[in-house]
């Protein structure tokens, strides 16, 4: 009687181990696929605070693109935004797309606090469907993804980043 119980427990353990290993492998493969796919500007769709869809087709041609993934409640994001504003001239001709998955009310309050509408290069967008990670991979805040004028990924930063590091990839 004791032997069949041990056999069943052993088989359950092996089954659980195989299941977990498969899940880890598949997640790793998904991360590799996302990393490769984001080398070119992904086919994303976010929304303006007015609810209008904004997709990859709408980015301005011939300009570098700087995605800043942020959260209005993040202290590091606040600092990053202050630094972007302080160094806005160093962004040159880049289009800055600030994207958040927070509520439109919080995003709007954040945009108003930093007067982001007064900067023509900055577009504030809402990740209404929470799909940023699907197109760009890691979705930590703040994150910065820099694409050149040919829509090729130049550099990705995760976490607070010095402006010198960001702006050197925009010119």
Short mmCIF file of C-alpha atoms in Angstrom, two decimals:
data_model
loop_
_atom_site.label_atom_id
_atom_site.label_comp_id
_atom_site.label_asym_id
_atom_site.label_seq_id
_atom_site.Cartn_x
_atom_site.Cartn_y
_atom_site.Cartn_z
CA UNK A 1 0.00 0.00 0.00
CA UNK A 2 2.83 2.41 0.86
CA UNK A 3 4.62 1.82 -2.46
CA UNK A 4 1.71 2.96 -4.71
CA UNK A 5 1.33 6.13 -2.62
CA UNK A 6 5.03 6.94 -3.05
CA UNK A 7 4.78 6.24 -6.76
CA UNK A 8 1.79 8.56 -7.11
CA UNK A 9 3.52 11.32 -5.12
CA UNK A 10 6.67 10.87 -7.21
CA UNK A 11 4.72 11.08 -10.46
CA UNK A 12 2.86 14.17 -9.25
CA UNK A 13 6.17 15.79 -8.31
CA UNK A 14 7.71 14.98 -11.70
CA UNK A 15 4.57 16.22 -13.48
CA UNK A 16 4.66 19.50 -11.54
CA UNK A 17 8.36 19.90 -12.30
CA UNK A 18 7.78 19.33 -16.04
CA UNK A 19 4.83 21.75 -16.01
CA UNK A 20 6.81 24.52 -14.27
CA UNK A 21 9.83 23.99 -16.53
CA UNK A 22 7.62 24.25 -19.61
CA UNK A 23 6.04 27.48 -18.31
CA UNK A 24 9.48 29.02 -17.68
CA UNK A 25 10.71 27.94 -21.12
CA UNK A 26 7.65 29.37 -22.89
CA UNK A 27 7.90 32.67 -21.00
CA UNK A 28 11.58 32.91 -21.92
CA UNK A 29 10.74 32.25 -25.58
CA UNK A 30 8.04 34.94 -25.44
CA UNK A 31 10.52 37.45 -23.98
CA UNK A 32 13.03 36.65 -26.72
CA UNK A 33 10.35 37.14 -29.39
CA UNK A 34 9.31 40.50 -27.91
CA UNK A 35 12.92 41.65 -27.69
CA UNK A 36 13.48 40.76 -31.34
CA UNK A 37 10.17 42.32 -32.46
CA UNK A 38 10.84 45.63 -30.73
CA UNK A 39 14.06 46.10 -32.71
CA UNK A 40 11.78 47.78 -35.25
CA UNK A 41 9.08 50.14 -34.03
CA UNK A 42 6.23 47.83 -32.98
CA UNK A 43 2.71 48.16 -34.37
CA UNK A 44 1.30 49.66 -31.18
CA UNK A 45 -1.95 51.44 -30.41
CA UNK A 46 -2.33 53.83 -27.50
CA UNK A 47 -4.84 56.61 -26.96
CA UNK A 48 -4.71 60.35 -26.49
CA UNK A 49 -6.36 61.66 -23.35
CA UNK A 50 -9.33 62.57 -25.57
CA UNK A 51 -9.74 58.87 -26.38
CA UNK A 52 -8.43 59.10 -29.97
CA UNK A 53 -6.38 56.10 -31.11
CA UNK A 54 -2.68 56.81 -31.70
CA UNK A 55 -0.79 54.10 -33.55
CA UNK A 56 2.68 53.54 -34.94
CA UNK A 57 1.46 54.86 -38.29
CA UNK A 58 0.97 58.27 -36.68
CA UNK A 59 4.55 58.86 -35.55
CA UNK A 60 6.18 61.64 -37.49
CA UNK A 61 8.39 60.47 -40.33
CA UNK A 62 12.08 61.36 -40.29
CA UNK A 63 12.21 62.01 -36.54
CA UNK A 64 13.72 60.05 -33.71
CA UNK A 65 11.13 58.69 -31.32
CA UNK A 66 11.58 58.55 -27.57
CA UNK A 67 9.02 56.46 -25.67
CA UNK A 68 8.82 57.18 -21.96
CA UNK A 69 6.71 54.65 -20.07
CA UNK A 70 5.67 56.24 -16.78
CA UNK A 71 3.23 56.19 -13.89
CA UNK A 72 1.90 59.48 -12.49
CA UNK A 73 2.38 58.19 -8.91
CA UNK A 74 6.04 57.23 -9.46
CA UNK A 75 8.60 59.56 -7.87
CA UNK A 76 11.27 58.45 -10.35
CA UNK A 77 8.89 59.22 -13.23
CA UNK A 78 8.30 62.70 -11.82
CA UNK A 79 12.05 63.27 -11.68
CA UNK A 80 12.53 61.86 -15.19
CA UNK A 81 9.82 64.21 -16.51
CA UNK A 82 11.44 67.20 -14.79
CA UNK A 83 14.75 66.25 -16.39
CA UNK A 84 13.16 65.87 -19.84
CA UNK A 85 11.67 69.34 -19.52
CA UNK A 86 14.95 70.79 -18.23
CA UNK A 87 16.83 69.25 -21.18
CA UNK A 88 14.11 69.55 -23.84
CA UNK A 89 16.46 71.42 -26.21
CA UNK A 90 18.84 68.45 -26.20
CA UNK A 91 16.09 66.22 -27.54
CA UNK A 92 16.47 68.08 -30.82
CA UNK A 93 13.97 66.97 -33.41
CA UNK A 94 12.83 63.89 -31.44
CA UNK A 95 9.18 63.10 -30.88
CA UNK A 96 8.63 62.22 -27.21
CA UNK A 97 5.75 59.84 -26.55
CA UNK A 98 4.97 59.61 -22.85
CA UNK A 99 2.81 56.54 -22.24
CA UNK A 100 1.04 55.48 -19.05
CA UNK A 101 -1.41 52.72 -18.15
CA UNK A 102 -2.78 54.73 -15.22
CA UNK A 103 -6.23 56.31 -15.25
CA UNK A 104 -6.86 59.16 -17.70
CA UNK A 105 -7.59 61.46 -14.75
CA UNK A 106 -4.21 60.80 -13.14
CA UNK A 107 -2.39 61.08 -16.47
CA UNK A 108 -4.16 64.37 -17.22
CA UNK A 109 -3.30 65.75 -13.77
CA UNK A 110 0.34 64.74 -14.30
CA UNK A 111 0.40 66.36 -17.74
CA UNK A 112 -1.09 69.56 -16.35
CA UNK A 113 1.28 69.66 -13.37
CA UNK A 114 4.29 69.54 -15.70
CA UNK A 115 2.61 71.65 -18.42
CA UNK A 116 3.41 68.96 -21.00
CA UNK A 117 0.95 70.38 -23.54
CA UNK A 118 3.20 73.44 -23.85
CA UNK A 119 5.95 71.29 -25.39
CA UNK A 120 5.14 70.50 -29.05
CA UNK A 121 7.57 67.55 -29.09
CA UNK A 122 5.76 65.78 -26.22
CA UNK A 123 2.65 63.67 -26.78
CA UNK A 124 1.00 62.14 -23.70
CA UNK A 125 -0.70 58.80 -24.37
CA UNK A 126 -2.82 56.36 -22.42
CA UNK A 127 -2.18 52.60 -22.54
CA UNK A 128 -5.88 51.89 -22.10
CA UNK A 129 -5.58 48.15 -22.76
CA UNK A 130 -2.39 47.67 -20.70
CA UNK A 131 -0.48 46.22 -23.65
CA UNK A 132 2.77 48.17 -23.47
CA UNK A 133 4.62 45.08 -22.24
CA UNK A 134 3.28 43.08 -25.20
CA UNK A 135 4.96 45.43 -27.68
CA UNK A 136 8.02 46.57 -25.75
CA UNK A 137 8.67 43.82 -23.20
CA UNK A 138 9.46 44.94 -19.69
CA UNK A 139 6.95 47.43 -18.39
CA UNK A 140 8.77 48.91 -15.42
CA UNK A 141 8.45 52.62 -14.73
CA UNK A 142 10.14 54.64 -15.87
CA UNK A 143 11.36 52.97 -19.05
CA UNK A 144 12.74 54.72 -22.12
CA UNK A 145 12.90 53.29 -25.64
CA UNK A 146 14.72 55.31 -28.28
CA UNK A 147 14.11 54.71 -31.99
CA UNK A 148 15.99 56.41 -34.80
CA UNK A 149 14.37 58.07 -37.81
CA UNK A 150 14.30 54.70 -39.62
CA UNK A 151 12.25 53.27 -36.70
CA UNK A 152 15.10 51.03 -35.50
CA UNK A 153 15.60 50.58 -31.75
CA UNK A 154 18.74 52.42 -30.71
CA UNK A 155 18.60 51.97 -26.93
CA UNK A 156 16.28 50.84 -24.14
CA UNK A 157 16.60 51.95 -20.52
CA UNK A 158 14.76 50.48 -17.55
CA UNK A 159 14.49 52.57 -14.40
CA UNK A 160 15.64 56.11 -13.74
CA UNK A 161 18.20 57.16 -16.34
CA UNK A 162 20.42 60.21 -16.64
CA UNK A 163 19.44 62.59 -19.42
CA UNK A 164 22.96 62.56 -20.84
CA UNK A 165 22.57 58.85 -21.53
CA UNK A 166 19.22 59.36 -23.23
CA UNK A 167 19.98 62.46 -25.26
CA UNK A 168 23.26 61.11 -26.65
CA UNK A 169 21.23 58.54 -28.61
CA UNK A 170 18.87 61.11 -30.11
CA UNK A 171 21.25 63.12 -32.25
#
